[in-house]
CSV table of C-alpha atoms in Angstrom, one decimal:
chain,number,residue,atom,x,y,z
A,1355,UNK,CA,-75.6,-73.2,-56.6
A,1356,UNK,CA,-76.8,-71.4,-59.7
A,1357,UNK,CA,-79.2,-69.1,-57.9
A,1358,UNK,CA,-76.4,-68.0,-55.5
A,1359,UNK,CA,-74.1,-67.0,-58.3
A,1360,UNK,CA,-76.9,-65.1,-60.1
A,1361,UNK,CA,-77.8,-63.2,-57.0
A,1362,UNK,CA,-74.2,-62.2,-56.2
A,1363,UNK,CA,-73.3,-61.4,-59.9
A,1364,UNK,CA,-76.3,-59.2,-60.4
A,1365,UNK,CA,-75.5,-57.3,-57.2
A,1366,UNK,CA,-71.8,-56.9,-58.2
A,1367,UNK,CA,-72.8,-55.6,-61.7
A,1368,UNK,CA,-74.9,-53.0,-60.0
A,1369,UNK,CA,-72.1,-51.9,-57.6
A,1370,UNK,CA,-68.9,-52.9,-59.4
A,1371,UNK,CA,-66.6,-51.0,-56.9
A,1372,UNK,CA,-68.0,-53.0,-54.0
A,1373,UNK,CA,-65.8,-55.7,-52.4
A,1374,UNK,CA,-68.8,-57.7,-51.4
A,1375,UNK,CA,-68.7,-58.6,-47.7
A,1376,UNK,CA,-72.1,-59.5,-46.2
A,1377,UNK,CA,-71.7,-60.1,-42.5
A,1378,UNK,CA,-74.3,-62.6,-41.1
A,1379,UNK,CA,-74.4,-63.2,-37.4
A,1380,UNK,CA,-74.0,-66.7,-35.9
A,1381,UNK,CA,-77.7,-67.1,-35.3
A,1382,UNK,CA,-78.3,-66.3,-39.0
A,1383,UNK,CA,-81.1,-63.8,-38.1
A,1384,UNK,CA,-79.2,-60.5,-38.7
A,1385,UNK,CA,-76.8,-59.1,-41.3
A,1386,UNK,CA,-75.0,-56.0,-42.1
A,1387,UNK,CA,-73.0,-54.6,-45.0
A,1388,UNK,CA,-71.3,-51.3,-45.7
A,1389,UNK,CA,-72.0,-49.9,-49.1
A,1390,UNK,CA,-69.8,-47.4,-50.9
A,1391,UNK,CA,-71.2,-44.0,-51.7
A,1392,UNK,CA,-74.1,-43.7,-54.0
A,1393,UNK,CA,-73.5,-44.1,-57.7
A,1394,UNK,CA,-74.3,-41.4,-60.2
A,1395,UNK,CA,-77.3,-43.4,-61.3
A,1396,UNK,CA,-78.6,-43.4,-57.7
A,1397,UNK,CA,-79.2,-39.7,-57.9
A,1398,UNK,CA,-82.2,-38.3,-59.7
A,1399,UNK,CA,-82.3,-35.1,-61.8
A,1400,UNK,CA,-83.1,-32.9,-58.8
A,1401,UNK,CA,-79.8,-33.9,-57.1
A,1402,UNK,CA,-81.5,-36.1,-54.5
A,1403,UNK,CA,-81.2,-39.9,-53.9
A,1404,UNK,CA,-83.6,-41.8,-56.1
A,1405,UNK,CA,-86.1,-43.6,-53.9
A,1406,UNK,CA,-86.7,-46.6,-56.0
A,1407,UNK,CA,-83.0,-47.2,-56.6
A,1408,UNK,CA,-82.3,-47.1,-52.8
A,1409,UNK,CA,-85.2,-49.5,-52.3
A,1410,UNK,CA,-83.8,-51.8,-55.0
A,1411,UNK,CA,-80.3,-51.7,-53.5
A,1412,UNK,CA,-81.6,-52.9,-50.1
A,1413,UNK,CA,-83.6,-55.7,-51.7
A,1414,UNK,CA,-80.6,-56.8,-53.7
A,1415,UNK,CA,-78.6,-57.0,-50.5
A,1416,UNK,CA,-81.2,-59.1,-48.8
A,1417,UNK,CA,-81.5,-61.4,-51.8
A,1418,UNK,CA,-77.8,-61.8,-52.0
A,1419,UNK,CA,-77.6,-62.5,-48.3
A,1420,UNK,CA,-80.1,-65.4,-48.7
A,1421,UNK,CA,-77.4,-67.1,-50.8
A,1422,UNK,CA,-74.4,-65.9,-48.9
A,1423,UNK,CA,-72.0,-68.7,-47.8
A,1424,UNK,CA,-73.3,-68.1,-44.3
A,1425,UNK,CA,-76.9,-67.9,-45.5
A,1426,UNK,CA,-79.2,-65.3,-43.9
A,1427,UNK,CA,-82.1,-67.1,-42.2
A,1428,UNK,CA,-80.7,-70.4,-43.5
A,1429,UNK,CA,-82.4,-69.7,-46.7
A,1430,UNK,CA,-80.1,-72.2,-48.5
A,1431,UNK,CA,-81.8,-75.0,-46.6
A,1432,UNK,CA,-85.2,-73.8,-47.7
A,1433,UNK,CA,-84.0,-73.6,-51.3
A,1434,UNK,CA,-82.6,-77.1,-51.2
A,1435,UNK,CA,-86.0,-78.3,-50.0
A,1436,UNK,CA,-87.5,-76.7,-53.1
A,1437,UNK,CA,-88.9,-73.6,-51.4
A,1438,UNK,CA,-88.5,-70.0,-52.3
A,1439,UNK,CA,-90.0,-66.7,-51.1
A,1440,UNK,CA,-91.3,-63.5,-52.6
A,1441,UNK,CA,-92.2,-60.2,-51.0
A,1442,UNK,CA,-96.0,-60.0,-50.5
A,1443,UNK,CA,-96.1,-56.6,-48.7
A,1444,UNK,CA,-93.7,-53.8,-47.9
A,1445,UNK,CA,-93.4,-50.5,-46.1
A,1446,UNK,CA,-90.7,-48.0,-47.0
A,1447,UNK,CA,-90.1,-45.1,-44.7
A,1448,UNK,CA,-87.6,-42.2,-45.0
A,1449,UNK,CA,-86.6,-39.6,-42.5
A,1450,UNK,CA,-85.9,-36.0,-43.6
A,1451,UNK,CA,-82.3,-36.5,-42.6
A,1452,UNK,CA,-81.8,-38.8,-45.6
A,1453,UNK,CA,-82.5,-36.0,-48.0
A,1454,UNK,CA,-80.6,-33.4,-45.9
A,1455,UNK,CA,-77.3,-35.3,-45.4
A,1456,UNK,CA,-76.8,-38.0,-48.0
A,1457,UNK,CA,-74.1,-37.3,-50.5
A,1458,UNK,CA,-72.6,-39.5,-53.2
A,1459,UNK,CA,-69.4,-40.1,-51.2
A,1460,UNK,CA,-71.1,-41.0,-47.9
A,1461,UNK,CA,-70.9,-44.7,-47.1
A,1462,UNK,CA,-74.2,-46.4,-46.4
A,1463,UNK,CA,-74.5,-48.9,-43.6
A,1464,UNK,CA,-77.3,-51.4,-44.3
A,1465,UNK,CA,-78.5,-53.8,-41.6
A,1466,UNK,CA,-81.3,-56.4,-41.8
A,1467,UNK,CA,-82.9,-58.5,-39.2
A,1468,UNK,CA,-85.8,-61.0,-38.8
A,1469,UNK,CA,-88.7,-59.5,-36.8
A,1470,UNK,CA,-91.6,-61.8,-37.4
A,1471,UNK,CA,-92.5,-65.4,-38.2
A,1472,UNK,CA,-96.0,-66.6,-39.3
A,1473,UNK,CA,-97.3,-69.9,-40.5
A,1474,UNK,CA,-96.3,-69.4,-44.1
A,1475,UNK,CA,-94.5,-66.1,-44.0
A,1476,UNK,CA,-91.7,-64.2,-42.2
A,1477,UNK,CA,-91.0,-60.5,-41.8
A,1478,UNK,CA,-87.6,-58.7,-42.1
A,1479,UNK,CA,-86.7,-55.1,-41.4
A,1480,UNK,CA,-83.8,-53.3,-43.1
A,1481,UNK,CA,-82.3,-50.0,-42.0
A,1482,UNK,CA,-80.0,-47.7,-43.9
A,1483,UNK,CA,-77.7,-45.3,-42.1
A,1484,UNK,CA,-75.6,-42.6,-43.6
A,1485,UNK,CA,-73.5,-39.8,-42.3
A,1486,UNK,CA,-71.2,-39.6,-39.3
A,1487,UNK,CA,-73.7,-40.5,-36.6
A,1488,UNK,CA,-74.9,-43.6,-38.5
A,1489,UNK,CA,-78.5,-43.2,-37.3
A,1490,UNK,CA,-80.9,-45.0,-39.6
A,1491,UNK,CA,-82.7,-42.7,-42.0
A,1492,UNK,CA,-84.3,-45.4,-44.2
A,1493,UNK,CA,-86.4,-48.3,-42.8
A,1494,UNK,CA,-87.9,-51.0,-45.0
A,1495,UNK,CA,-90.2,-53.8,-43.7
A,1496,UNK,CA,-90.7,-56.7,-46.0
A,1497,UNK,CA,-93.3,-59.5,-45.5
A,1498,UNK,CA,-92.0,-62.6,-47.3
A,1499,UNK,CA,-94.3,-65.4,-48.3
A,1500,UNK,CA,-93.0,-69.0,-48.8
A,1501,UNK,CA,-94.0,-70.8,-51.9
A,1502,UNK,CA,-93.0,-74.1,-53.6
A,1503,UNK,CA,-90.6,-73.6,-56.5
A,1504,UNK,CA,-92.5,-76.0,-58.8
A,1505,UNK,CA,-95.9,-74.4,-58.8
A,1506,UNK,CA,-95.3,-71.1,-56.8
A,1507,UNK,CA,-98.2,-72.1,-54.4
A,1508,UNK,CA,-98.1,-70.8,-50.9
A,1509,UNK,CA,-96.8,-73.3,-48.4
A,1510,UNK,CA,-96.2,-73.6,-44.6
A,1511,UNK,CA,-92.8,-72.8,-43.2
A,1512,UNK,CA,-91.0,-76.0,-42.2
A,1513,UNK,CA,-91.4,-76.7,-38.4
A,1514,UNK,CA,-87.7,-76.9,-37.8
A,1515,UNK,CA,-87.2,-73.5,-39.3
A,1516,UNK,CA,-90.1,-71.9,-37.6
A,1517,UNK,CA,-89.1,-73.3,-34.2
A,1518,UNK,CA,-85.5,-72.2,-34.5
A,1519,UNK,CA,-86.2,-68.6,-35.6
A,1520,UNK,CA,-89.2,-67.9,-33.5
A,1521,UNK,CA,-87.0,-68.2,-30.4
A,1522,UNK,CA,-84.8,-65.4,-31.7
A,1523,UNK,CA,-87.5,-62.8,-32.2
A,1524,UNK,CA,-87.4,-59.5,-30.3
A,1525,UNK,CA,-90.6,-58.0,-31.5
A,1526,UNK,CA,-94.0,-59.4,-30.7
A,1527,UNK,CA,-96.5,-60.4,-33.4
A,1528,UNK,CA,-98.5,-57.1,-33.0
A,1529,UNK,CA,-95.5,-54.9,-33.9
A,1530,UNK,CA,-94.2,-57.1,-36.6
A,1531,UNK,CA,-97.5,-57.2,-38.6
A,1532,UNK,CA,-97.7,-55.5,-41.9
A,1533,UNK,CA,-101.2,-55.0,-43.2
A,1534,UNK,CA,-101.9,-53.1,-46.5
A,1535,UNK,CA,-105.5,-52.5,-47.5
A,1536,UNK,CA,-105.9,-51.2,-51.1
A,1537,UNK,CA,-108.1,-48.1,-51.3
A,1538,UNK,CA,-111.0,-48.2,-53.8
A,1539,UNK,CA,-110.1,-46.7,-57.2
A,1540,UNK,CA,-112.1,-43.6,-58.1
A,1541,UNK,CA,-113.8,-43.3,-61.5
A,1542,UNK,CA,-111.2,-40.8,-62.8
A,1543,UNK,CA,-107.5,-41.8,-62.6
A,1544,UNK,CA,-104.3,-41.0,-64.6
A,1545,UNK,CA,-103.5,-44.1,-66.7
A,1546,UNK,CA,-100.3,-45.2,-68.4
A,1547,UNK,CA,-99.9,-48.4,-70.4
A,1548,UNK,CA,-96.5,-50.2,-70.8
A,1549,UNK,CA,-94.9,-53.6,-71.2
A,1550,UNK,CA,-92.5,-55.1,-68.6
A,1551,UNK,CA,-89.0,-55.0,-70.0
A,1552,UNK,CA,-86.5,-57.8,-69.2
A,1553,UNK,CA,-84.3,-55.7,-67.0
A,1554,UNK,CA,-87.2,-55.1,-64.7
A,1555,UNK,CA,-87.4,-58.8,-63.8
A,1556,UNK,CA,-85.6,-61.2,-61.6
A,1557,UNK,CA,-83.9,-64.5,-62.5
A,1558,UNK,CA,-87.3,-66.1,-63.0
A,1559,UNK,CA,-88.5,-63.3,-65.4
A,1560,UNK,CA,-91.0,-62.1,-62.8
A,1561,UNK,CA,-91.3,-58.4,-62.2
A,1562,UNK,CA,-89.1,-57.2,-59.3
A,1563,UNK,CA,-90.4,-55.3,-56.3
A,1564,UNK,CA,-88.5,-52.1,-57.0
A,1565,UNK,CA,-89.8,-52.1,-60.6
A,1566,UNK,CA,-93.3,-51.6,-59.4
A,1567,UNK,CA,-92.2,-48.7,-57.2
A,1568,UNK,CA,-90.5,-47.1,-60.2
A,1569,UNK,CA,-93.7,-47.5,-62.3
A,1570,UNK,CA,-95.6,-45.7,-59.5
A,1571,UNK,CA,-93.1,-42.8,-59.4
A,1572,UNK,CA,-93.0,-42.5,-63.2
A,1573,UNK,CA,-96.7,-42.4,-63.5
A,1574,UNK,CA,-97.0,-39.8,-60.7
A,1575,UNK,CA,-94.4,-37.7,-62.5
A,1576,UNK,CA,-96.3,-37.9,-65.7
A,1577,UNK,CA,-99.6,-37.1,-64.0
A,1578,UNK,CA,-98.1,-34.1,-62.3
A,1579,UNK,CA,-96.4,-32.9,-65.6
A,1580,UNK,CA,-99.8,-33.0,-67.4
A,1581,UNK,CA,-101.6,-31.2,-64.6
A,1582,UNK,CA,-103.8,-34.1,-63.4
A,1583,UNK,CA,-103.3,-33.6,-59.7
A,1584,UNK,CA,-105.4,-30.9,-58.0
A,1585,UNK,CA,-103.4,-30.7,-54.7
A,1586,UNK,CA,-100.0,-30.7,-56.3
A,1587,UNK,CA,-99.9,-27.3,-58.0
A,1588,UNK,CA,-96.2,-27.3,-58.9
A,1589,UNK,CA,-94.4,-30.6,-59.7
A,1590,UNK,CA,-94.3,-34.0,-58.1
A,1591,UNK,CA,-90.5,-33.6,-58.0
A,1592,UNK,CA,-90.8,-30.6,-55.7
A,1593,UNK,CA,-91.6,-33.1,-52.9
A,1594,UNK,CA,-89.6,-35.9,-51.2
A,1595,UNK,CA,-91.1,-39.3,-50.5
A,1596,UNK,CA,-91.7,-39.9,-46.8
A,1597,UNK,CA,-93.5,-43.3,-46.8
A,1598,UNK,CA,-94.6,-45.9,-49.3
A,1599,UNK,CA,-96.7,-49.0,-48.5
A,1600,UNK,CA,-97.0,-51.7,-51.1
A,1601,UNK,CA,-99.0,-54.9,-51.7
A,1602,UNK,CA,-98.1,-57.5,-54.3
A,1603,UNK,CA,-101.4,-59.3,-55.2
A,1604,UNK,CA,-100.4,-61.4,-58.2
A,1605,UNK,CA,-97.3,-61.8,-60.4
A,1606,UNK,CA,-96.5,-60.2,-63.7
A,1607,UNK,CA,-93.7,-61.3,-66.1
A,1608,UNK,CA,-91.4,-60.1,-68.8
A,1609,UNK,CA,-93.4,-58.8,-71.8
A,1610,UNK,CA,-96.7,-58.5,-69.9
A,1611,UNK,CA,-98.8,-55.5,-70.9
A,1612,UNK,CA,-99.7,-53.5,-67.7
A,1613,UNK,CA,-101.8,-50.5,-66.9
A,1614,UNK,CA,-100.7,-48.2,-64.1
A,1615,UNK,CA,-103.4,-45.9,-62.6
A,1616,UNK,CA,-102.6,-43.1,-60.2
A,1617,UNK,CA,-104.8,-40.8,-58.1
A,1618,UNK,CA,-104.7,-38.5,-55.2
A,1619,UNK,CA,-105.8,-39.5,-51.7
A,1620,UNK,CA,-107.9,-37.6,-49.2
A,1621,UNK,CA,-104.9,-36.7,-47.1
A,1622,UNK,CA,-102.7,-33.9,-48.5
A,1623,UNK,CA,-99.6,-35.1,-50.5
A,1624,UNK,CA,-100.8,-38.7,-50.6
A,1625,UNK,CA,-100.9,-40.6,-53.8
A,1626,UNK,CA,-102.3,-44.1,-54.7
A,1627,UNK,CA,-101.4,-46.4,-57.5
A,1628,UNK,CA,-103.0,-49.6,-58.9
A,1629,UNK,CA,-101.4,-51.8,-61.5
A,1630,UNK,CA,-103.3,-54.4,-63.5
A,1631,UNK,CA,-102.7,-56.5,-66.6
A,1632,UNK,CA,-104.2,-54.8,-69.7
A,1633,UNK,CA,-106.3,-57.9,-70.6
A,1634,UNK,CA,-107.5,-58.3,-67.0
A,1635,UNK,CA,-108.4,-54.8,-65.8
A,1636,UNK,CA,-110.4,-56.0,-62.8
A,1637,UNK,CA,-107.6,-58.1,-61.3
A,1638,UNK,CA,-105.0,-56.1,-59.3
A,1639,UNK,CA,-101.3,-57.0,-59.7
A,1640,UNK,CA,-99.9,-54.4,-57.4
A,1641,UNK,CA,-101.1,-51.6,-55.2
A,1642,UNK,CA,-99.1,-48.8,-53.6
A,1643,UNK,CA,-99.8,-45.7,-51.4
A,1644,UNK,CA,-97.3,-42.9,-51.1
A,1645,UNK,CA,-97.0,-40.1,-48.6
A,1646,UNK,CA,-94.7,-37.1,-49.2
A,1647,UNK,CA,-93.0,-34.5,-47.0
A,1648,UNK,CA,-94.5,-31.0,-47.3
A,1649,UNK,CA,-91.0,-29.4,-46.8
A,1650,UNK,CA,-88.2,-29.4,-49.3
A,1651,UNK,CA,-84.8,-30.7,-48.0
A,1652,UNK,CA,-81.3,-30.6,-49.3
A,1653,UNK,CA,-80.7,-29.4,-52.9
A,1654,UNK,CA,-83.2,-27.2,-54.6
A,1655,UNK,CA,-83.5,-27.0,-58.4
């Protein structure tokens, strides 16, 4: 399966020291994998873990697990039936302990499970634990939408799949829901134009989830550096990311010209970001909302 090999190879290139062993349970609704310590590239210039890289790592694990020999969520069956999924919405949450205890040599235990099934979507939750007590310090909830490979149009989950995996759910529909409502953009925002490079895309040349988060972080960094924010008097990098909610509205691809706009929210240490195509400024491609800790943890610079 070509897609299987591409998913695994890309993951191994990112973590060459990893002897890839993704453990999927017999019901195919849970997985876990132990990652080696963070790479040098996973640490930002302040000495702290780089949020978008951690987010990217977890998404790579989930994607690779879909095409594992023991396929997570029997995704191989969906793919053979000419279906594929993409992440429509996401919530990333970090505890302060992640910044206080994580070191490059500390193994990371990553676990993912299915928590919700809709008519044309399913929800997974991934948790990342580090340190001796192995208590989760990162939690990522992804809402996956099923589409047809040929035209990428949303489609209903197969009844056999829905029936099988609904029986395994532990959470009810209320707790597994993930709703992201974009805030209205103010008249004055910090704008940055760029083109999507190839390495920011997946095997279909569509922009990857983690790339959008990086665009958000980079634009916030630039806005802070140029004194755009009123409530962040020092530097964006003096604060650690606590939570990010994201909504993927429409796709972008390799070479697309995008415009990233960032502004401060009403709540302290809250930022918003809206990304659109340059030639279609009124059509949102991606939206994100970020909340930061007011305290500084771990290393100081």
